[in-house]
XYZ file of C-alpha atoms in Angstrom:
633
model
C 131.100 68.043 79.127
C 132.915 64.796 79.486
C 131.452 61.295 79.850
C 132.607 61.032 83.338
C 130.920 64.021 84.393
C 127.769 62.880 82.837
C 128.070 59.612 84.734
C 128.620 61.529 87.937
C 125.487 63.645 87.405
C 123.551 60.541 86.720
C 125.041 58.857 89.850
C 123.951 61.655 92.161
C 121.109 60.305 94.018
C 120.224 58.083 91.097
C 118.817 60.868 89.091
C 119.316 61.699 85.232
C 121.941 64.300 84.112
C 119.163 66.601 83.480
C 118.386 67.251 87.121
C 120.500 70.197 87.182
C 118.296 71.897 84.534
C 115.273 71.115 86.745
C 117.114 72.564 89.767
C 117.985 75.619 87.711
C 114.567 76.470 86.328
C 112.883 75.910 89.754
C 115.445 78.172 91.671
C 115.276 80.740 88.776
C 111.592 80.752 89.260
C 111.707 81.308 92.865
C 114.251 84.200 92.616
C 112.145 85.781 89.747
C 109.033 85.671 91.955
C 110.892 87.278 95.000
C 112.637 89.943 93.104
C 109.397 91.030 91.192
C 107.672 91.246 94.664
C 110.490 93.355 95.900
C 110.658 96.036 93.019
C 106.862 95.965 92.529
C 106.470 98.055 95.676
C 108.741 100.566 94.481
C 106.161 101.805 91.762
C 103.057 100.949 93.453
C 103.159 102.468 97.018
C 101.335 105.620 95.777
C 98.253 103.450 94.781
C 98.704 101.373 97.883
C 98.561 104.320 100.127
C 95.577 105.747 98.311
C 93.799 102.427 98.568
C 94.112 102.062 102.162
C 93.325 105.787 102.663
C 96.704 106.825 104.373
C 98.650 110.054 103.547
C 102.178 108.954 103.305
C 103.339 112.369 103.922
C 101.112 113.037 106.934
C 102.666 113.522 110.549
C 103.941 110.264 111.828
C 103.266 108.297 108.685
C 106.788 108.345 107.367
C 107.464 105.024 109.439
C 104.776 103.218 107.618
C 106.269 104.049 104.241
C 109.802 103.233 105.257
C 108.697 99.587 107.033
C 106.448 98.558 103.950
C 109.411 99.397 101.800
C 112.337 98.146 103.770
C 110.757 95.296 106.313
C 111.117 92.601 103.569
C 114.791 93.606 103.178
C 115.510 93.587 106.769
C 114.044 90.290 107.632
C 115.755 88.417 104.692
C 119.017 90.168 105.955
C 118.489 88.823 109.382
C 117.468 85.173 108.526
C 119.390 83.922 105.527
C 122.233 82.788 107.595
C 119.991 80.799 110.117
C 118.065 79.177 107.545
C 121.068 78.411 105.340
C 122.568 76.597 108.185
C 119.176 74.816 108.970
C 119.334 73.892 105.309
C 122.863 72.220 105.905
C 121.344 70.297 108.815
C 117.981 69.315 107.634
C 117.924 69.387 103.963
C 118.400 72.470 101.691
C 115.346 71.335 99.284
C 113.213 70.768 102.243
C 113.948 74.454 103.417
C 113.624 75.594 99.865
C 110.155 73.912 99.596
C 108.923 75.466 102.722
C 110.154 78.950 101.460
C 108.029 78.863 98.446
C 104.989 77.852 100.437
C 105.444 80.487 103.192
C 105.885 83.251 100.476
C 102.790 82.010 98.692
C 100.640 81.968 101.695
C 101.577 85.576 102.724
C 101.039 86.831 99.170
C 97.629 85.831 99.463
C 97.186 87.397 102.879
C 98.535 90.489 101.412
C 96.211 90.571 98.425
C 93.070 90.305 100.798
C 93.888 93.294 102.873
C 90.461 94.690 104.045
C 91.536 97.284 106.674
C 92.200 100.960 105.849
C 94.345 103.610 107.562
C 97.278 102.914 109.795
C 95.613 99.377 110.690
C 95.773 98.799 107.015
C 99.392 99.795 106.758
C 100.435 97.707 110.011
C 98.658 94.531 108.279
C 100.659 95.151 105.171
C 103.920 95.589 107.120
C 103.357 92.451 109.192
C 102.377 90.145 106.332
C 105.425 91.711 104.338
C 107.793 90.593 107.015
C 106.264 87.081 107.057
C 106.485 87.056 103.283
C 110.212 88.219 103.818
C 110.676 84.865 105.833
C 109.601 82.926 102.844
C 111.998 85.017 100.680
C 114.863 84.291 103.308
C 114.092 80.378 102.906
C 114.347 80.770 99.131
C 117.693 83.027 99.184
C 119.350 81.162 101.671
C 119.227 77.695 99.858
C 118.865 78.304 96.097
C 122.566 78.952 95.538
C 123.538 75.858 97.552
C 121.153 73.930 95.534
C 122.576 74.916 92.260
C 126.063 74.469 93.727
C 124.931 70.868 94.459
C 123.487 70.120 91.192
C 126.039 71.423 88.888
C 129.666 70.375 88.393
C 132.157 72.959 89.097
C 132.936 74.033 85.518
C 129.189 75.036 85.022
C 128.569 76.757 88.194
C 129.393 80.259 86.863
C 126.642 79.748 84.085
C 124.053 78.690 86.495
C 124.665 81.562 88.874
C 124.601 83.810 85.788
C 121.271 82.543 84.592
C 119.892 82.953 88.251
C 121.308 86.237 88.279
C 119.467 87.276 85.149
C 116.323 86.041 86.762
C 116.983 88.279 89.688
C 117.570 91.636 87.897
C 114.891 90.617 85.089
C 112.512 90.352 88.068
C 113.578 93.663 89.520
C 112.559 95.251 85.980
C 109.395 93.073 85.688
C 108.335 94.398 88.917
C 108.688 98.106 88.061
C 106.521 97.570 84.772
C 103.983 95.320 86.536
C 103.619 97.707 89.466
C 103.075 100.466 87.029
C 100.626 98.579 84.989
C 98.508 96.769 87.718
C 98.401 99.224 90.609
C 96.273 101.885 88.964
C 93.851 99.055 88.152
C 93.566 97.629 91.608
C 96.332 97.932 94.008
C 95.901 94.375 95.629
C 96.889 92.931 92.284
C 100.652 93.752 93.105
C 100.638 91.014 95.628
C 98.121 88.664 93.994
C 100.530 88.399 90.866
C 103.060 86.231 92.868
C 100.344 83.685 93.789
C 100.113 81.562 90.557
C 104.019 81.401 90.440
C 104.030 80.435 94.032
C 101.633 77.656 93.965
C 103.243 76.299 90.668
C 106.713 76.642 92.180
C 105.745 74.873 95.366
C 104.274 71.840 93.830
C 107.041 71.683 91.160
C 109.719 71.885 93.849
C 108.001 69.185 96.224
C 107.664 66.813 93.254
C 110.912 67.201 91.428
C 113.577 68.655 93.537
C 115.594 66.219 95.775
C 118.358 66.672 98.316
C 121.754 65.775 96.915
C 124.040 67.861 99.268
C 126.108 66.771 102.205
C 124.289 67.012 105.490
C 126.132 67.312 108.942
C 124.257 66.020 112.120
C 124.592 69.020 114.484
C 122.685 71.131 117.057
C 120.956 74.464 116.467
C 123.107 77.288 117.964
C 120.246 79.051 119.751
C 122.766 81.648 121.590
C 124.236 82.575 118.088
C 120.966 82.807 116.369
C 119.203 84.841 119.050
C 122.331 87.229 119.621
C 122.717 87.611 115.925
C 119.004 88.291 115.293
C 118.859 90.767 117.976
C 121.954 92.640 117.043
C 121.249 92.858 113.323
C 117.641 93.980 113.872
C 118.627 96.663 116.294
C 121.335 97.855 113.983
C 119.232 98.084 110.980
C 116.201 99.415 112.786
C 118.130 102.171 113.967
C 119.423 103.125 110.637
C 115.870 103.155 109.340
C 114.681 105.568 112.063
C 118.010 107.596 111.688
C 116.743 109.040 108.255
C 113.478 110.197 109.749
C 113.051 113.825 111.457
C 113.709 114.098 115.124
C 112.472 117.159 117.120
C 113.945 120.192 115.232
C 116.543 118.093 113.517
C 116.120 117.093 109.857
C 117.114 113.534 110.707
C 117.154 111.094 113.654
C 120.988 110.663 113.975
C 120.834 112.322 117.360
C 117.832 110.664 118.664
C 118.964 108.814 121.768
C 116.774 105.751 120.730
C 118.302 105.495 117.407
C 121.700 105.801 118.838
C 121.073 103.195 121.523
C 119.592 100.964 118.731
C 122.701 101.171 116.502
C 125.381 100.998 119.333
C 123.417 98.376 121.214
C 123.089 96.311 117.992
C 126.844 96.727 117.402
C 127.768 95.655 120.915
C 125.277 92.624 120.469
C 127.043 91.430 117.190
C 130.426 91.546 119.040
C 128.878 89.242 121.568
C 127.749 87.079 118.894
C 130.953 86.967 117.471
C 132.520 85.701 120.555
C 129.862 83.090 120.891
C 130.329 81.587 117.492
C 134.116 81.207 118.293
C 133.395 78.971 121.192
C 130.249 77.153 120.019
C 130.469 73.499 119.091
C 128.235 73.988 116.233
C 128.027 77.721 115.269
C 125.501 79.258 113.073
C 127.975 81.595 111.516
C 130.959 79.561 110.341
C 133.814 82.216 111.162
C 136.305 79.720 110.142
C 134.980 79.962 106.438
C 136.778 83.253 106.527
C 140.149 81.490 106.453
C 139.244 80.358 102.867
C 140.672 83.453 100.761
C 138.102 83.139 97.806
C 135.445 83.181 100.385
C 136.339 85.971 102.588
C 137.557 88.373 99.621
C 134.246 87.508 97.673
C 131.953 88.313 100.598
C 134.096 91.627 101.348
C 133.514 92.603 97.683
C 129.872 91.840 97.925
C 129.345 93.710 101.089
C 131.208 96.823 99.760
C 129.572 96.615 96.150
C 125.968 96.278 97.685
C 126.910 99.326 99.984
C 127.830 101.461 96.738
C 124.815 100.452 94.779
C 121.974 99.377 97.242
C 120.484 103.042 97.168
C 121.048 103.578 93.479
C 117.896 102.597 92.113
C 115.928 104.808 94.716
C 118.051 107.805 93.745
C 117.526 107.186 89.970
C 113.826 106.824 90.706
C 113.643 109.963 92.749
C 115.785 111.875 90.094
C 113.381 110.767 87.148
C 110.084 111.115 89.109
C 110.549 114.199 91.044
C 112.682 116.239 88.399
C 113.271 114.956 84.896
C 110.036 113.492 83.911
C 107.633 116.258 85.194
C 109.880 118.729 83.188
C 109.662 116.695 79.920
C 105.777 116.733 80.111
C 104.768 113.879 82.374
C 102.133 114.229 85.002
C 103.126 113.445 88.655
C 100.646 110.472 88.612
C 102.306 109.015 85.301
C 105.919 109.341 86.473
C 106.120 105.941 88.363
C 105.376 103.860 85.415
C 107.678 105.943 83.063
C 110.428 105.886 85.538
C 110.492 102.050 85.294
C 110.438 102.448 81.422
C 113.240 104.987 81.264
C 115.293 102.636 83.437
C 115.383 99.649 81.065
C 118.990 100.144 80.141
C 119.868 99.149 83.652
C 118.326 95.805 83.040
C 119.423 95.203 79.528
C 123.188 95.773 80.424
C 122.818 93.018 83.068
C 120.817 90.679 80.962
C 123.761 90.868 78.439
C 126.713 90.520 80.522
C 125.394 88.441 83.527
C 125.148 84.903 81.797
C 128.251 85.610 79.700
C 130.382 86.517 82.670
C 129.355 83.507 84.418
C 130.213 81.199 81.566
C 133.578 82.896 81.153
C 134.279 82.612 84.869
C 134.020 78.933 84.814
C 136.915 78.782 82.501
C 139.090 81.790 83.563
C 138.038 82.370 87.235
C 136.127 85.025 88.836
C 138.747 87.727 89.639
C 139.084 89.312 86.326
C 135.375 89.558 85.627
C 134.368 90.536 89.216
C 137.164 92.984 89.761
C 136.751 94.628 86.256
C 132.826 95.093 86.965
C 133.361 96.691 90.117
C 135.832 99.164 88.496
C 133.275 99.875 85.658
C 130.532 100.438 88.029
C 132.732 102.882 90.183
C 133.735 104.815 86.921
C 129.975 105.104 86.126
C 129.057 106.560 89.422
C 131.934 109.356 88.838
C 130.368 109.867 85.187
C 126.786 110.361 86.555
C 127.937 113.395 88.188
C 128.826 115.082 85.073
C 125.108 115.050 84.039
C 123.052 118.033 84.619
C 119.658 117.490 86.383
C 117.850 118.065 83.333
C 120.021 115.661 81.189
C 119.868 114.568 77.603
C 118.457 110.955 78.124
C 120.873 109.330 75.614
C 123.766 110.040 77.990
C 121.778 108.837 81.014
C 120.858 105.795 79.286
C 124.421 104.909 78.394
C 125.833 105.611 81.922
C 123.038 103.392 83.526
C 123.686 100.687 80.862
C 127.537 101.009 81.686
C 126.824 100.622 85.436
C 124.458 97.454 84.596
C 127.298 95.881 82.571
C 129.750 96.322 85.358
C 127.119 94.787 87.690
C 126.595 91.864 85.364
C 130.314 91.145 85.200
C 130.591 91.137 89.095
C 127.494 89.205 90.267
C 127.773 85.750 88.857
C 131.399 85.297 88.837
C 131.521 86.531 92.540
C 128.577 84.196 93.424
C 130.235 81.106 91.752
C 133.562 81.998 93.148
C 132.243 82.143 96.773
C 130.256 79.014 96.394
C 132.989 77.093 94.844
C 135.297 77.976 97.713
C 132.933 76.236 100.219
C 133.217 72.638 101.752
C 130.103 70.567 100.402
C 128.555 70.436 103.849
C 128.829 74.271 104.399
C 127.310 75.610 101.263
C 123.912 76.554 102.944
C 125.598 78.640 105.631
C 128.062 80.053 103.250
C 125.384 81.213 100.925
C 123.343 82.557 103.817
C 126.438 84.398 104.916
C 126.871 86.018 101.520
C 123.234 87.102 101.290
C 123.256 88.534 104.885
C 126.302 90.753 103.752
C 124.694 91.855 100.591
C 120.925 92.466 102.086
C 122.591 94.258 105.138
C 124.663 96.518 102.931
C 121.516 97.346 100.786
C 119.967 98.526 103.816
C 122.844 100.390 105.037
C 123.189 101.914 101.729
C 119.724 103.228 101.426
C 120.285 104.760 104.806
C 123.615 106.478 103.771
C 122.125 107.624 100.417
C 119.146 109.335 102.113
C 121.336 110.644 104.787
C 123.703 112.428 102.398
C 120.940 113.760 100.005
C 118.923 114.806 102.950
C 121.817 116.873 104.374
C 122.278 118.511 101.089
C 118.734 119.304 100.759
C 118.567 120.642 104.355
C 121.286 122.992 103.588
C 119.617 125.057 100.940
C 116.060 123.853 100.129
C 114.245 125.857 102.906
C 115.465 129.163 101.338
C 114.931 128.187 97.809
C 111.343 127.220 98.596
C 110.547 130.184 100.722
C 111.969 132.451 97.960
C 110.223 130.669 95.278
C 106.554 130.591 96.807
C 107.019 134.377 97.895
C 107.871 135.239 94.306
C 104.439 133.519 93.093
C 102.449 135.570 95.576
C 102.213 133.062 98.406
C 101.675 134.952 101.855
C 104.808 134.878 104.015
C 103.242 132.861 106.638
C 102.158 130.061 104.495
C 105.351 130.081 102.607
C 107.366 129.779 105.751
C 105.343 126.877 106.840
C 105.775 124.960 103.737
C 109.417 125.624 103.422
C 109.784 123.957 106.672
C 108.666 120.673 105.311
C 111.286 118.039 106.371
C 113.724 117.440 103.569
C 113.044 113.563 103.627
C 109.357 114.289 103.067
C 110.362 116.300 100.042
C 112.299 112.979 98.834
C 109.515 110.718 99.477
C 107.068 112.779 97.675
C 109.289 112.853 94.623
C 109.784 109.046 95.034
C 105.826 108.507 95.227
C 105.057 110.636 92.337
C 103.434 113.461 94.531
C 103.455 117.051 93.976
C 104.078 118.121 97.611
C 103.218 122.005 96.779
C 99.691 121.158 95.404
C 99.206 118.630 98.558
C 100.308 121.372 101.060
C 98.772 124.577 99.487
C 95.633 123.106 97.986
C 93.762 122.057 101.263
C 94.851 125.210 103.087
C 93.260 127.460 100.552
C 96.391 129.456 99.818
C 95.897 128.877 96.251
C 92.757 131.012 96.295
C 94.860 134.017 97.273
C 97.026 134.024 94.172
C 96.247 134.518 90.494
C 95.157 131.540 88.341
C 98.483 131.723 86.390
C 100.399 131.752 89.431
C 98.206 128.860 90.994
C 98.795 126.920 87.862
C 102.523 127.281 87.657
C 102.823 126.501 91.500
C 101.003 123.180 90.924
C 102.327 122.382 87.541
C 105.100 120.328 86.420
C 107.873 122.897 86.560
C 107.913 124.681 89.930
C 108.815 121.995 92.231
C 111.473 120.016 90.130
C 113.188 123.131 89.280
C 113.077 124.126 92.955
C 114.641 120.860 94.330
C 117.145 120.533 91.388
C 120.135 122.253 92.697
C 119.764 121.243 96.369
C 119.265 117.541 95.221
C 122.315 117.676 92.851
C 124.520 118.742 95.677
C 123.536 115.860 97.719
C 123.420 113.322 94.827
C 126.987 114.003 93.822
C 128.265 113.293 97.217
C 126.422 109.972 97.270
C 127.709 109.041 93.876
C 131.401 109.902 95.377
C 130.687 107.461 98.265
C 129.432 104.758 95.939
C 132.374 105.089 93.731
C 134.654 104.856 96.554
C 132.865 101.715 97.895
C 133.010 100.156 94.416
C 136.740 100.679 93.987
C 137.600 99.342 97.593
C 135.333 96.481 96.501
C 137.546 95.971 93.488
C 140.770 95.811 95.586
C 139.125 93.048 97.733
C 137.975 91.049 94.550
C 141.450 91.193 93.034
C 142.816 89.844 96.590
C 140.738 86.813 95.848
C 143.627 85.246 93.898
C 143.376 83.061 90.847
C 140.674 80.422 89.975
C 140.009 78.352 93.219
C 137.628 75.449 93.959
C 137.495 73.795 97.635
C 140.115 71.363 98.331
C 142.656 72.844 95.677
C 145.748 74.934 96.443
C 145.870 78.607 95.973
C 148.233 81.411 96.251
C 149.369 83.351 99.317
C 147.709 86.335 100.235
C 150.680 88.726 101.174
C 152.111 88.368 97.479
C 148.823 89.659 96.234
C 148.394 92.957 98.292
C 150.699 95.201 96.364
C 149.550 93.823 93.134
C 145.918 94.351 93.994
C 146.117 98.102 94.521
C 148.328 98.475 91.476
C 145.991 96.483 89.350
C 142.819 97.954 90.285
C 144.217 101.354 89.985
C 145.420 100.570 86.476
C 141.885 99.374 85.478
C 140.205 102.595 87.087
C 142.478 104.625 85.094
C 141.371 102.994 82.009
C 137.965 103.526 82.672
C 138.018 107.169 83.791
C 141.082 108.689 82.071
C 143.261 109.189 85.129
C 146.465 108.506 82.980
C 148.078 106.070 85.094
C 151.103 104.435 83.550
C 150.571 101.141 81.691
C 153.329 99.792 83.836
C 150.954 99.531 86.678
C 148.988 96.943 85.118
C 148.243 93.494 86.475
C 150.986 91.126 86.494
C 150.945 88.469 83.865
C 151.704 85.768 86.272
C 148.359 86.228 87.876
C 146.554 85.189 84.767
C 145.572 81.702 84.259
C 147.277 79.612 81.812
C 147.315 76.047 80.329
C 150.387 75.391 82.345
C 149.217 77.436 85.616
C 145.478 77.219 85.539
C 144.875 78.694 88.998
C 147.188 81.717 88.440
C 149.735 82.990 90.810
C 151.633 80.726 93.222
C 150.754 77.251 94.438
C 150.593 76.586 97.990
C 148.636 78.836 100.481
C 146.614 77.510 103.456
C 143.807 75.344 104.253
C 140.296 76.692 105.380
C 140.474 74.538 108.531
C 143.230 72.531 109.947
C 140.696 69.731 110.565
C 139.430 69.924 106.999
C 140.371 67.808 103.940
C 143.548 67.853 102.253
C 143.928 69.683 99.276
C 143.934 68.223 96.064
C 146.229 68.885 93.009
C 146.612 72.585 91.904
C 144.333 73.806 89.122
C 141.279 72.489 87.705
């Protein structure tokens, strides 16, 4: 780093050049804490439901399962834009510190849950929602704090390290949930408390605002309509994957349709409000910045493709593969986390490296290439049988993780570099809103596709299989009408629904001991759902691959390396090259055989004489904004 850069760092608020590392380590701790808490529930839910004495597969209890799992994600998606804007107005560090404190308080309240049954579930849901408010404060302001603290040539590296913490936390959560929940389920919430207490004090003492603040008013109309619209839309999606009447899913439920379409209409009203508001919450004019808009579209579509992947892999492992390889249903949650280690290792390797390289060469080649690799991994996963050889499974999820690592930190840094200094909190909140909302939507899409696949053939498979093992026709028919979503939840939670459904009814007493052992063992249920699950899973992977490839096109259209205030190339000249370039990269990944002549134009690449790539010129994000500086960086 140059002497001038060191001097600039020291001059920022009178602090030493080491402040950026303090900011990085504290925000990394915050993101690590939040992501551990998010993923720890994926493994701990069976023990939590047993702890509060609630059957997750009982009539009417599915909604509790969904809200405990997804309530945190929904509230962070809704609030990050508002809280990022508030950080721009009143200080990002103040809002970040408040997030640490709020998250810690509600982690403590979750760990002291004393109620049981539905009351206990409601307590956990409400406390998780308020914990999500703390997480939204952290998500909304951490990227802006890093962007304020680091010079532009090091932001990719900072985002990469922060991204490693996010994915590392997701992996640690799976392992910690598998280890702690069987000992005492309250420990899965208590584990966040020491990190939260330390981080709250450390952030209060060490972090200082050095961003640009803009005096403005809170956009109440925008905040209210955005919250109502997004909550309505995402809530409708949550309830759409639950059974309704005689239907396997709730997409025909009038309440669901009203929530979804009402949410969409309210969001349209919100957009009109934001165009006319003097101090809008959602800075729609930021989308005039090409690097910002392309990065957000790529993030949204990428999250739409991969958001439900972890759920599907866990169901695949816990409900089908692990039982057939000798693991009891009670042990499958922990081992599912262990067998998904390659998903973390790939990201840990490429996340920081791609961030460092994007600081020098720009976000486009790494983010675009990562999305193409991820899309190819989805297509290759379709080639695996349900009872696969683990080596191939590990290699393919490692490949997907490599693609995700290549995409995440360059895209994050590219979006944050494109923002005016006084809009970094709002811009980071918008990026997180797109990603979190798309993740919730992705879960709904994945569950919908796979449930439809199960509904088409599972009842007949289940009925015939039970009859073949001596189960009376009436009991077999009753069990075969179990809603497909219940079968998915059973696999996700590590339950054997056959034992749970047939055992209490006394049906197992009317079959031979050998038949009873087979029905409740580790082979019957996994083999039964393999074919129906595979048909839905392949459709879900097709959807995810398509979303990833379209996201790659959007990523390529971001242009060359861009930092706010510098010139960039025109959008029109990129559109044709974007489709051709992404097609060529996809062909290399999946062997489509597209001619090498379709590869990216060399004029797009950064070079010593043309460091931004492409053509100089372009447009300004706002006519009233600052004049662009010299091209390149």
